[in-house]
Amino acid sequence: RKMGYESFSEFKNDFKIEENQAALSFDGPELLAVENFPDDLSAKLDLISDLILPAENVIFCGVGASGNICEYASRRLASIGYNTFALTDFTYPVTSKFRNTADNVLILLSVSGTTTEVVEVANTFHEIPDCVTVAVTSQTSSTLALITNHLLAYKVSMQKFNKHEDYTSQLPVLYLMELLIDLVKVKAVPGFGT
Protein backbone atom coordinates (compact mmCIF):
# COMPACT_ATOMS: atom_id res chain seq x y z
CA ARG A 1 0.00 0.00 0.00
CA LYS A 2 2.95 2.27 0.53
CA MET A 3 3.65 2.42 -3.22
CA GLY A 4 0.04 3.16 -4.19
CA TYR A 5 -1.01 -0.43 -4.90
CA GLU A 6 -3.69 -2.39 -3.07
CA SER A 7 -1.83 -5.70 -3.48
CA PHE A 8 1.37 -7.28 -4.73
CA SER A 9 -0.56 -8.74 -7.71
CA GLU A 10 -1.67 -5.25 -8.76
CA PHE A 11 1.95 -4.04 -8.54
CA LYS A 12 3.17 -7.05 -10.55
CA ASN A 13 0.57 -6.51 -13.31
CA ASP A 14 1.38 -2.83 -13.59
CA PHE A 15 5.10 -3.60 -13.78
CA LYS A 16 4.52 -6.16 -16.59
CA ILE A 17 2.55 -3.62 -18.63
CA GLU A 18 5.38 -1.07 -18.31
CA GLU A 19 7.94 -3.76 -19.19
CA ASN A 20 5.99 -4.78 -22.34
CA GLN A 21 5.59 -1.18 -23.46
CA ALA A 22 9.34 -0.63 -23.05
CA ALA A 23 9.99 -3.66 -25.28
CA LEU A 24 7.95 -2.14 -28.12
CA SER A 25 10.00 -0.06 -30.47
CA PHE A 26 9.41 1.73 -33.74
CA ASP A 27 12.22 1.81 -36.27
CA GLY A 28 10.67 4.58 -38.37
CA PRO A 29 13.45 7.14 -37.95
CA GLU A 30 16.13 4.50 -38.57
CA LEU A 31 14.34 3.20 -41.68
CA LEU A 32 14.35 6.69 -43.18
CA ALA A 33 17.95 7.52 -42.29
CA VAL A 34 19.87 9.14 -45.13
CA GLU A 35 22.37 6.28 -45.27
CA ASN A 36 19.56 3.91 -46.33
CA PHE A 37 19.21 5.72 -49.66
CA PRO A 38 21.67 6.35 -52.51
CA ASP A 39 23.88 9.41 -52.36
CA ASP A 40 22.43 10.56 -55.69
CA LEU A 41 18.80 10.11 -54.64
CA SER A 42 17.78 13.62 -55.70
CA ALA A 43 19.27 13.13 -59.17
CA LYS A 44 17.55 9.73 -59.56
CA LEU A 45 14.18 11.14 -58.47
CA ASP A 46 14.65 14.07 -60.83
CA LEU A 47 15.39 11.73 -63.75
CA ILE A 48 12.43 9.44 -63.03
CA SER A 49 10.06 12.37 -62.53
CA ASP A 50 11.17 13.72 -65.93
CA LEU A 51 10.25 10.36 -67.45
CA ILE A 52 6.80 10.48 -65.85
CA LEU A 53 5.96 14.06 -66.89
CA PRO A 54 5.27 13.30 -70.60
CA ALA A 55 4.09 9.71 -70.02
CA GLU A 56 0.80 8.56 -71.47
CA ASN A 57 0.68 5.65 -69.02
CA VAL A 58 2.35 5.10 -65.67
CA ILE A 59 1.94 1.60 -64.30
CA PHE A 60 3.00 0.56 -60.81
CA CYS A 61 3.56 -3.17 -60.44
CA GLY A 62 3.97 -5.23 -57.28
CA VAL A 63 2.75 -8.19 -55.23
CA GLY A 64 1.57 -8.34 -51.62
CA ALA A 65 2.57 -5.35 -49.51
CA SER A 66 4.43 -3.91 -52.51
CA GLY A 67 1.18 -4.20 -54.45
CA ASN A 68 -0.56 -2.17 -51.77
CA ILE A 69 2.08 0.55 -52.14
CA CYS A 70 1.50 0.42 -55.92
CA GLU A 71 -2.21 1.10 -55.43
CA TYR A 72 -1.45 4.01 -53.14
CA ALA A 73 1.16 5.52 -55.47
CA SER A 74 -1.12 5.11 -58.47
CA ARG A 75 -3.97 6.86 -56.68
CA ARG A 76 -1.72 9.78 -55.70
CA LEU A 77 -0.41 10.19 -59.22
CA ALA A 78 -3.92 9.94 -60.70
CA SER A 79 -5.04 12.70 -58.34
CA ILE A 80 -2.78 15.13 -60.19
CA GLY A 81 -4.09 14.10 -63.60
CA TYR A 82 -1.98 11.17 -64.77
CA ASN A 83 -3.26 8.06 -66.53
CA THR A 84 -2.01 5.46 -64.10
CA PHE A 85 -2.98 2.20 -62.49
CA ALA A 86 -1.61 -0.49 -60.22
CA LEU A 87 -0.90 -3.88 -61.74
CA THR A 88 -1.40 -6.38 -58.95
CA ASP A 89 -3.37 -9.00 -60.92
CA PHE A 90 -0.90 -10.67 -63.24
CA THR A 91 -3.58 -12.26 -65.40
CA TYR A 92 -4.74 -8.79 -66.51
CA PRO A 93 -3.91 -8.19 -70.22
CA VAL A 94 -1.82 -5.13 -69.48
CA THR A 95 0.01 -5.01 -72.81
CA SER A 96 -3.22 -3.76 -74.42
CA LYS A 97 -2.77 -0.55 -72.39
CA PHE A 98 0.28 0.24 -74.49
CA ARG A 99 -1.31 0.03 -77.93
CA ASN A 100 -1.05 3.32 -79.82
CA THR A 101 0.75 5.03 -76.94
CA ALA A 102 4.19 6.47 -76.40
CA ASP A 103 6.27 7.46 -73.43
CA ASN A 104 5.08 4.78 -71.03
CA VAL A 105 6.66 4.22 -67.61
CA LEU A 106 6.49 0.97 -65.66
CA ILE A 107 7.56 1.23 -62.00
CA LEU A 108 8.19 -2.19 -60.46
CA LEU A 109 8.27 -2.63 -56.68
CA SER A 110 9.87 -5.66 -55.06
CA VAL A 111 11.85 -5.59 -51.82
CA SER A 112 13.83 -8.69 -52.83
CA GLY A 113 13.99 -7.88 -56.53
CA THR A 114 13.29 -11.53 -57.25
CA THR A 115 9.50 -11.77 -57.05
CA THR A 116 8.71 -14.07 -59.99
CA GLU A 117 5.60 -12.26 -61.24
CA VAL A 118 7.25 -8.84 -61.09
CA VAL A 119 10.40 -10.05 -62.86
CA GLU A 120 8.26 -11.63 -65.61
CA VAL A 121 6.41 -8.33 -66.15
CA ALA A 122 9.74 -6.48 -66.27
CA ASN A 123 11.01 -8.93 -68.90
CA THR A 124 7.89 -8.47 -71.01
CA PHE A 125 7.94 -4.68 -70.89
CA HIS A 126 11.68 -4.36 -71.31
CA GLU A 127 11.13 -5.46 -74.93
CA ILE A 128 8.28 -3.01 -75.63
CA PRO A 129 9.36 0.15 -77.45
CA ASP A 130 8.33 3.41 -75.80
CA CYS A 131 8.29 1.82 -72.34
CA VAL A 132 10.83 2.73 -69.69
CA THR A 133 11.16 0.39 -66.72
CA VAL A 134 12.14 1.47 -63.20
CA ALA A 135 12.97 -0.98 -60.41
CA VAL A 136 12.37 0.05 -56.81
CA THR A 137 14.14 -2.56 -54.70
CA SER A 138 16.47 -3.04 -51.76
CA GLN A 139 18.63 -5.51 -53.67
CA THR A 140 20.86 -3.68 -56.17
CA SER A 141 22.21 -6.86 -57.75
CA SER A 142 18.85 -8.63 -58.03
CA THR A 143 17.35 -9.82 -61.31
CA LEU A 144 14.84 -6.97 -61.29
CA ALA A 145 17.52 -4.33 -60.72
CA LEU A 146 19.63 -5.71 -63.55
CA ILE A 147 16.93 -5.97 -66.25
CA THR A 148 15.28 -2.57 -65.83
CA ASN A 149 16.33 0.72 -67.38
CA HIS A 150 16.57 2.59 -64.08
CA LEU A 151 17.05 1.66 -60.42
CA LEU A 152 15.74 3.41 -57.33
CA ALA A 153 17.37 1.53 -54.46
CA TYR A 154 17.12 1.64 -50.69
CA LYS A 155 18.33 -0.41 -47.74
CA VAL A 156 16.06 -2.35 -45.44
CA SER A 157 16.40 -5.54 -43.43
CA MET A 158 14.16 -8.22 -44.85
CA GLN A 159 12.19 -9.90 -42.09
CA LYS A 160 10.43 -13.20 -42.70
CA PHE A 161 9.10 -15.87 -40.41
CA ASN A 162 7.28 -19.18 -40.96
CA LYS A 163 9.01 -19.32 -44.37
CA HIS A 164 6.45 -17.18 -46.22
CA GLU A 165 5.34 -14.60 -43.69
CA ASP A 166 6.87 -11.28 -44.72
CA TYR A 167 7.24 -8.67 -42.01
CA THR A 168 9.60 -6.35 -43.92
CA SER A 169 8.83 -2.67 -43.51
CA GLN A 170 7.50 -0.83 -46.57
CA LEU A 171 8.21 2.56 -45.02
CA PRO A 172 11.31 3.27 -47.19
CA VAL A 173 9.36 2.45 -50.38
CA LEU A 174 6.42 4.58 -49.30
CA TYR A 175 8.84 7.43 -48.60
CA LEU A 176 10.38 7.10 -52.08
CA MET A 177 6.96 7.08 -53.74
CA GLU A 178 5.93 10.17 -51.77
CA LEU A 179 9.11 12.00 -52.79
CA LEU A 180 8.75 10.99 -56.43
CA ILE A 181 5.09 11.91 -56.79
CA ASP A 182 5.54 15.20 -54.92
CA LEU A 183 8.38 16.06 -57.31
CA VAL A 184 6.17 15.26 -60.31
CA LYS A 185 3.46 17.45 -58.80
CA VAL A 186 5.87 20.36 -58.31
CA LYS A 187 7.01 20.08 -61.93
CA ALA A 188 3.57 19.43 -63.47
CA VAL A 189 1.20 21.64 -61.50
CA PRO A 190 1.80 25.36 -62.13
CA GLY A 191 2.23 27.32 -58.94
CA PHE A 192 2.61 24.29 -56.70
CA GLY A 193 5.59 24.46 -54.38
CA THR A 194 6.21 28.20 -54.88
mmCIF file of C-alpha atoms in Angstrom:
data_model
loop_
_atom_site.group_PDB
_atom_site.id
_atom_site.type_symbol
_atom_site.label_atom_id
_atom_site.label_comp_id
_atom_site.label_asym_id
_atom_site.label_seq_id
_atom_site.Cartn_x
_atom_site.Cartn_y
_atom_site.Cartn_z
ATOM 1 C CA ARG A 1 0.000 0.000 0.000
ATOM 2 C CA LYS A 2 2.946 2.267 0.531
ATOM 3 C CA MET A 3 3.648 2.421 -3.219
ATOM 4 C CA GLY A 4 0.039 3.157 -4.186
ATOM 5 C CA TYR A 5 -1.007 -0.432 -4.900
ATOM 6 C CA GLU A 6 -3.689 -2.394 -3.070
ATOM 7 C CA SER A 7 -1.828 -5.701 -3.481
ATOM 8 C CA PHE A 8 1.366 -7.276 -4.733
ATOM 9 C CA SER A 9 -0.555 -8.745 -7.714
ATOM 10 C CA GLU A 10 -1.672 -5.249 -8.761
ATOM 11 C CA PHE A 11 1.948 -4.042 -8.542
ATOM 12 C CA LYS A 12 3.169 -7.052 -10.550
ATOM 13 C CA ASN A 13 0.568 -6.510 -13.314
ATOM 14 C CA ASP A 14 1.378 -2.829 -13.585
ATOM 15 C CA PHE A 15 5.103 -3.599 -13.781
ATOM 16 C CA LYS A 16 4.521 -6.164 -16.585
ATOM 17 C CA ILE A 17 2.551 -3.623 -18.630
ATOM 18 C CA GLU A 18 5.378 -1.074 -18.313
ATOM 19 C CA GLU A 19 7.938 -3.758 -19.193
ATOM 20 C CA ASN A 20 5.987 -4.781 -22.340
ATOM 21 C CA GLN A 21 5.592 -1.177 -23.463
ATOM 22 C CA ALA A 22 9.338 -0.628 -23.046
ATOM 23 C CA ALA A 23 9.993 -3.660 -25.278
ATOM 24 C CA LEU A 24 7.948 -2.139 -28.116
ATOM 25 C CA SER A 25 10.004 -0.062 -30.473
ATOM 26 C CA PHE A 26 9.410 1.730 -33.740
ATOM 27 C CA ASP A 27 12.222 1.809 -36.265
ATOM 28 C CA GLY A 28 10.670 4.583 -38.371
ATOM 29 C CA PRO A 29 13.447 7.143 -37.955
ATOM 30 C CA GLU A 30 16.135 4.499 -38.573
ATOM 31 C CA LEU A 31 14.337 3.202 -41.684
ATOM 32 C CA LEU A 32 14.349 6.693 -43.176
ATOM 33 C CA ALA A 33 17.955 7.524 -42.287
ATOM 34 C CA VAL A 34 19.871 9.143 -45.129
ATOM 35 C CA GLU A 35 22.375 6.275 -45.269
ATOM 36 C CA ASN A 36 19.559 3.912 -46.333
ATOM 37 C CA PHE A 37 19.212 5.721 -49.656
ATOM 38 C CA PRO A 38 21.672 6.345 -52.505
ATOM 39 C CA ASP A 39 23.880 9.414 -52.361
ATOM 40 C CA ASP A 40 22.434 10.558 -55.693
ATOM 41 C CA LEU A 41 18.802 10.107 -54.639
ATOM 42 C CA SER A 42 17.782 13.619 -55.701
ATOM 43 C CA ALA A 43 19.268 13.127 -59.168
ATOM 44 C CA LYS A 44 17.547 9.735 -59.561
ATOM 45 C CA LEU A 45 14.183 11.141 -58.469
ATOM 46 C CA ASP A 46 14.648 14.073 -60.831
ATOM 47 C CA LEU A 47 15.388 11.733 -63.754
ATOM 48 C CA ILE A 48 12.429 9.438 -63.033
ATOM 49 C CA SER A 49 10.058 12.373 -62.532
ATOM 50 C CA ASP A 50 11.171 13.723 -65.930
ATOM 51 C CA LEU A 51 10.254 10.358 -67.454
ATOM 52 C CA ILE A 52 6.803 10.484 -65.847
ATOM 53 C CA LEU A 53 5.960 14.057 -66.885
ATOM 54 C CA PRO A 54 5.272 13.300 -70.601
ATOM 55 C CA ALA A 55 4.093 9.714 -70.022
ATOM 56 C CA GLU A 56 0.802 8.563 -71.467
ATOM 57 C CA ASN A 57 0.676 5.651 -69.018
ATOM 58 C CA VAL A 58 2.348 5.103 -65.671
ATOM 59 C CA ILE A 59 1.936 1.605 -64.298
ATOM 60 C CA PHE A 60 2.996 0.562 -60.810
ATOM 61 C CA CYS A 61 3.560 -3.175 -60.443
ATOM 62 C CA GLY A 62 3.974 -5.229 -57.282
ATOM 63 C CA VAL A 63 2.745 -8.191 -55.229
ATOM 64 C CA GLY A 64 1.567 -8.336 -51.616
ATOM 65 C CA ALA A 65 2.568 -5.350 -49.506
ATOM 66 C CA SER A 66 4.433 -3.905 -52.510
ATOM 67 C CA GLY A 67 1.177 -4.203 -54.451
ATOM 68 C CA ASN A 68 -0.557 -2.170 -51.766
ATOM 69 C CA ILE A 69 2.075 0.552 -52.135
ATOM 70 C CA CYS A 70 1.498 0.424 -55.918
ATOM 71 C CA GLU A 71 -2.207 1.097 -55.428
ATOM 72 C CA TYR A 72 -1.447 4.007 -53.138
ATOM 73 C CA ALA A 73 1.162 5.521 -55.473
ATOM 74 C CA SER A 74 -1.123 5.110 -58.472
ATOM 75 C CA ARG A 75 -3.971 6.864 -56.683
ATOM 76 C CA ARG A 76 -1.725 9.780 -55.696
ATOM 77 C CA LEU A 77 -0.405 10.189 -59.224
ATOM 78 C CA ALA A 78 -3.916 9.941 -60.696
ATOM 79 C CA SER A 79 -5.044 12.702 -58.338
ATOM 80 C CA ILE A 80 -2.778 15.134 -60.194
ATOM 81 C CA GLY A 81 -4.090 14.102 -63.600
ATOM 82 C CA TYR A 82 -1.979 11.168 -64.768
ATOM 83 C CA ASN A 83 -3.261 8.063 -66.528
ATOM 84 C CA THR A 84 -2.008 5.457 -64.098
ATOM 85 C CA PHE A 85 -2.977 2.200 -62.489
ATOM 86 C CA ALA A 86 -1.610 -0.493 -60.217
ATOM 87 C CA LEU A 87 -0.900 -3.879 -61.739
ATOM 88 C CA THR A 88 -1.397 -6.383 -58.948
ATOM 89 C CA ASP A 89 -3.369 -9.002 -60.916
ATOM 90 C CA PHE A 90 -0.898 -10.665 -63.239
ATOM 91 C CA THR A 91 -3.582 -12.256 -65.403
ATOM 92 C CA TYR A 92 -4.736 -8.791 -66.514
ATOM 93 C CA PRO A 93 -3.914 -8.194 -70.222
ATOM 94 C CA VAL A 94 -1.822 -5.129 -69.475
ATOM 95 C CA THR A 95 0.010 -5.011 -72.806
ATOM 96 C CA SER A 96 -3.219 -3.763 -74.416
ATOM 97 C CA LYS A 97 -2.770 -0.552 -72.394
ATOM 98 C CA PHE A 98 0.283 0.242 -74.487
ATOM 99 C CA ARG A 99 -1.314 0.028 -77.928
ATOM 100 C CA ASN A 100 -1.049 3.319 -79.818
ATOM 101 C CA THR A 101 0.747 5.033 -76.935
ATOM 102 C CA ALA A 102 4.188 6.474 -76.403
ATOM 103 C CA ASP A 103 6.271 7.456 -73.427
ATOM 104 C CA ASN A 104 5.082 4.776 -71.029
ATOM 105 C CA VAL A 105 6.658 4.216 -67.607
ATOM 106 C CA LEU A 106 6.494 0.970 -65.660
ATOM 107 C CA ILE A 107 7.565 1.229 -62.005
ATOM 108 C CA LEU A 108 8.192 -2.190 -60.465
ATOM 109 C CA LEU A 109 8.268 -2.628 -56.684
ATOM 110 C CA SER A 110 9.871 -5.660 -55.058
ATOM 111 C CA VAL A 111 11.847 -5.591 -51.821
ATOM 112 C CA SER A 112 13.829 -8.690 -52.832
ATOM 113 C CA GLY A 113 13.989 -7.876 -56.532
ATOM 114 C CA THR A 114 13.294 -11.532 -57.253
ATOM 115 C CA THR A 115 9.499 -11.765 -57.051
ATOM 116 C CA THR A 116 8.712 -14.067 -59.993
ATOM 117 C CA GLU A 117 5.596 -12.264 -61.240
ATOM 118 C CA VAL A 118 7.247 -8.836 -61.086
ATOM 119 C CA VAL A 119 10.404 -10.052 -62.860
ATOM 120 C CA GLU A 120 8.259 -11.629 -65.611
ATOM 121 C CA VAL A 121 6.410 -8.335 -66.145
ATOM 122 C CA ALA A 122 9.735 -6.481 -66.271
ATOM 123 C CA ASN A 123 11.014 -8.927 -68.903
ATOM 124 C CA THR A 124 7.889 -8.466 -71.012
ATOM 125 C CA PHE A 125 7.938 -4.682 -70.893
ATOM 126 C CA HIS A 126 11.676 -4.358 -71.314
ATOM 127 C CA GLU A 127 11.126 -5.457 -74.925
ATOM 128 C CA ILE A 128 8.278 -3.007 -75.632
ATOM 129 C CA PRO A 129 9.365 0.146 -77.455
ATOM 130 C CA ASP A 130 8.334 3.409 -75.804
ATOM 131 C CA CYS A 131 8.291 1.823 -72.343
ATOM 132 C CA VAL A 132 10.831 2.729 -69.692
ATOM 133 C CA THR A 133 11.162 0.393 -66.719
ATOM 134 C CA VAL A 134 12.143 1.465 -63.205
ATOM 135 C CA ALA A 135 12.968 -0.985 -60.410
ATOM 136 C CA VAL A 136 12.371 0.049 -56.808
ATOM 137 C CA THR A 137 14.137 -2.559 -54.695
ATOM 138 C CA SER A 138 16.468 -3.039 -51.756
ATOM 139 C CA GLN A 139 18.634 -5.509 -53.670
ATOM 140 C CA THR A 140 20.859 -3.683 -56.168
ATOM 141 C CA SER A 141 22.208 -6.862 -57.753
ATOM 142 C CA SER A 142 18.847 -8.632 -58.034
ATOM 143 C CA THR A 143 17.347 -9.824 -61.309
ATOM 144 C CA LEU A 144 14.839 -6.968 -61.288
ATOM 145 C CA ALA A 145 17.523 -4.333 -60.715
ATOM 146 C CA LEU A 146 19.630 -5.706 -63.549
ATOM 147 C CA ILE A 147 16.926 -5.970 -66.245
ATOM 148 C CA THR A 148 15.276 -2.571 -65.827
ATOM 149 C CA ASN A 149 16.329 0.720 -67.379
ATOM 150 C CA HIS A 150 16.569 2.588 -64.079
ATOM 151 C CA LEU A 151 17.046 1.663 -60.422
ATOM 152 C CA LEU A 152 15.737 3.406 -57.325
ATOM 153 C CA ALA A 153 17.372 1.534 -54.455
ATOM 154 C CA TYR A 154 17.120 1.640 -50.686
ATOM 155 C CA LYS A 155 18.334 -0.413 -47.739
ATOM 156 C CA VAL A 156 16.056 -2.345 -45.435
ATOM 157 C CA SER A 157 16.403 -5.536 -43.432
ATOM 158 C CA MET A 158 14.160 -8.219 -44.851
ATOM 159 C CA GLN A 159 12.194 -9.901 -42.086
ATOM 160 C CA LYS A 160 10.429 -13.204 -42.699
ATOM 161 C CA PHE A 161 9.096 -15.867 -40.414
ATOM 162 C CA ASN A 162 7.281 -19.176 -40.958
ATOM 163 C CA LYS A 163 9.009 -19.320 -44.375
ATOM 164 C CA HIS A 164 6.452 -17.183 -46.224
ATOM 165 C CA GLU A 165 5.339 -14.600 -43.690
ATOM 166 C CA ASP A 166 6.872 -11.277 -44.725
ATOM 167 C CA TYR A 167 7.237 -8.670 -42.014
ATOM 168 C CA THR A 168 9.597 -6.351 -43.918
ATOM 169 C CA SER A 169 8.827 -2.665 -43.514
ATOM 170 C CA GLN A 170 7.497 -0.831 -46.569
ATOM 171 C CA LEU A 171 8.208 2.561 -45.022
ATOM 172 C CA PRO A 172 11.310 3.270 -47.192
ATOM 173 C CA VAL A 173 9.364 2.453 -50.377
ATOM 174 C CA LEU A 174 6.424 4.578 -49.304
ATOM 175 C CA TYR A 175 8.835 7.429 -48.603
ATOM 176 C CA LEU A 176 10.382 7.100 -52.080
ATOM 177 C CA MET A 177 6.956 7.084 -53.743
ATOM 178 C CA GLU A 178 5.925 10.174 -51.773
ATOM 179 C CA LEU A 179 9.109 11.999 -52.790
ATOM 180 C CA LEU A 180 8.753 10.991 -56.434
ATOM 181 C CA ILE A 181 5.087 11.914 -56.790
ATOM 182 C CA ASP A 182 5.545 15.199 -54.922
ATOM 183 C CA LEU A 183 8.381 16.064 -57.311
ATOM 184 C CA VAL A 184 6.165 15.257 -60.309
ATOM 185 C CA LYS A 185 3.460 17.449 -58.802
ATOM 186 C CA VAL A 186 5.869 20.362 -58.310
ATOM 187 C CA LYS A 187 7.009 20.079 -61.930
ATOM 188 C CA ALA A 188 3.572 19.433 -63.468
ATOM 189 C CA VAL A 189 1.202 21.644 -61.503
ATOM 190 C CA PRO A 190 1.796 25.363 -62.134
ATOM 191 C CA GLY A 191 2.233 27.322 -58.936
ATOM 192 C CA PHE A 192 2.608 24.287 -56.704
ATOM 193 C CA GLY A 193 5.586 24.460 -54.381
ATOM 194 C CA THR A 194 6.206 28.196 -54.884
#
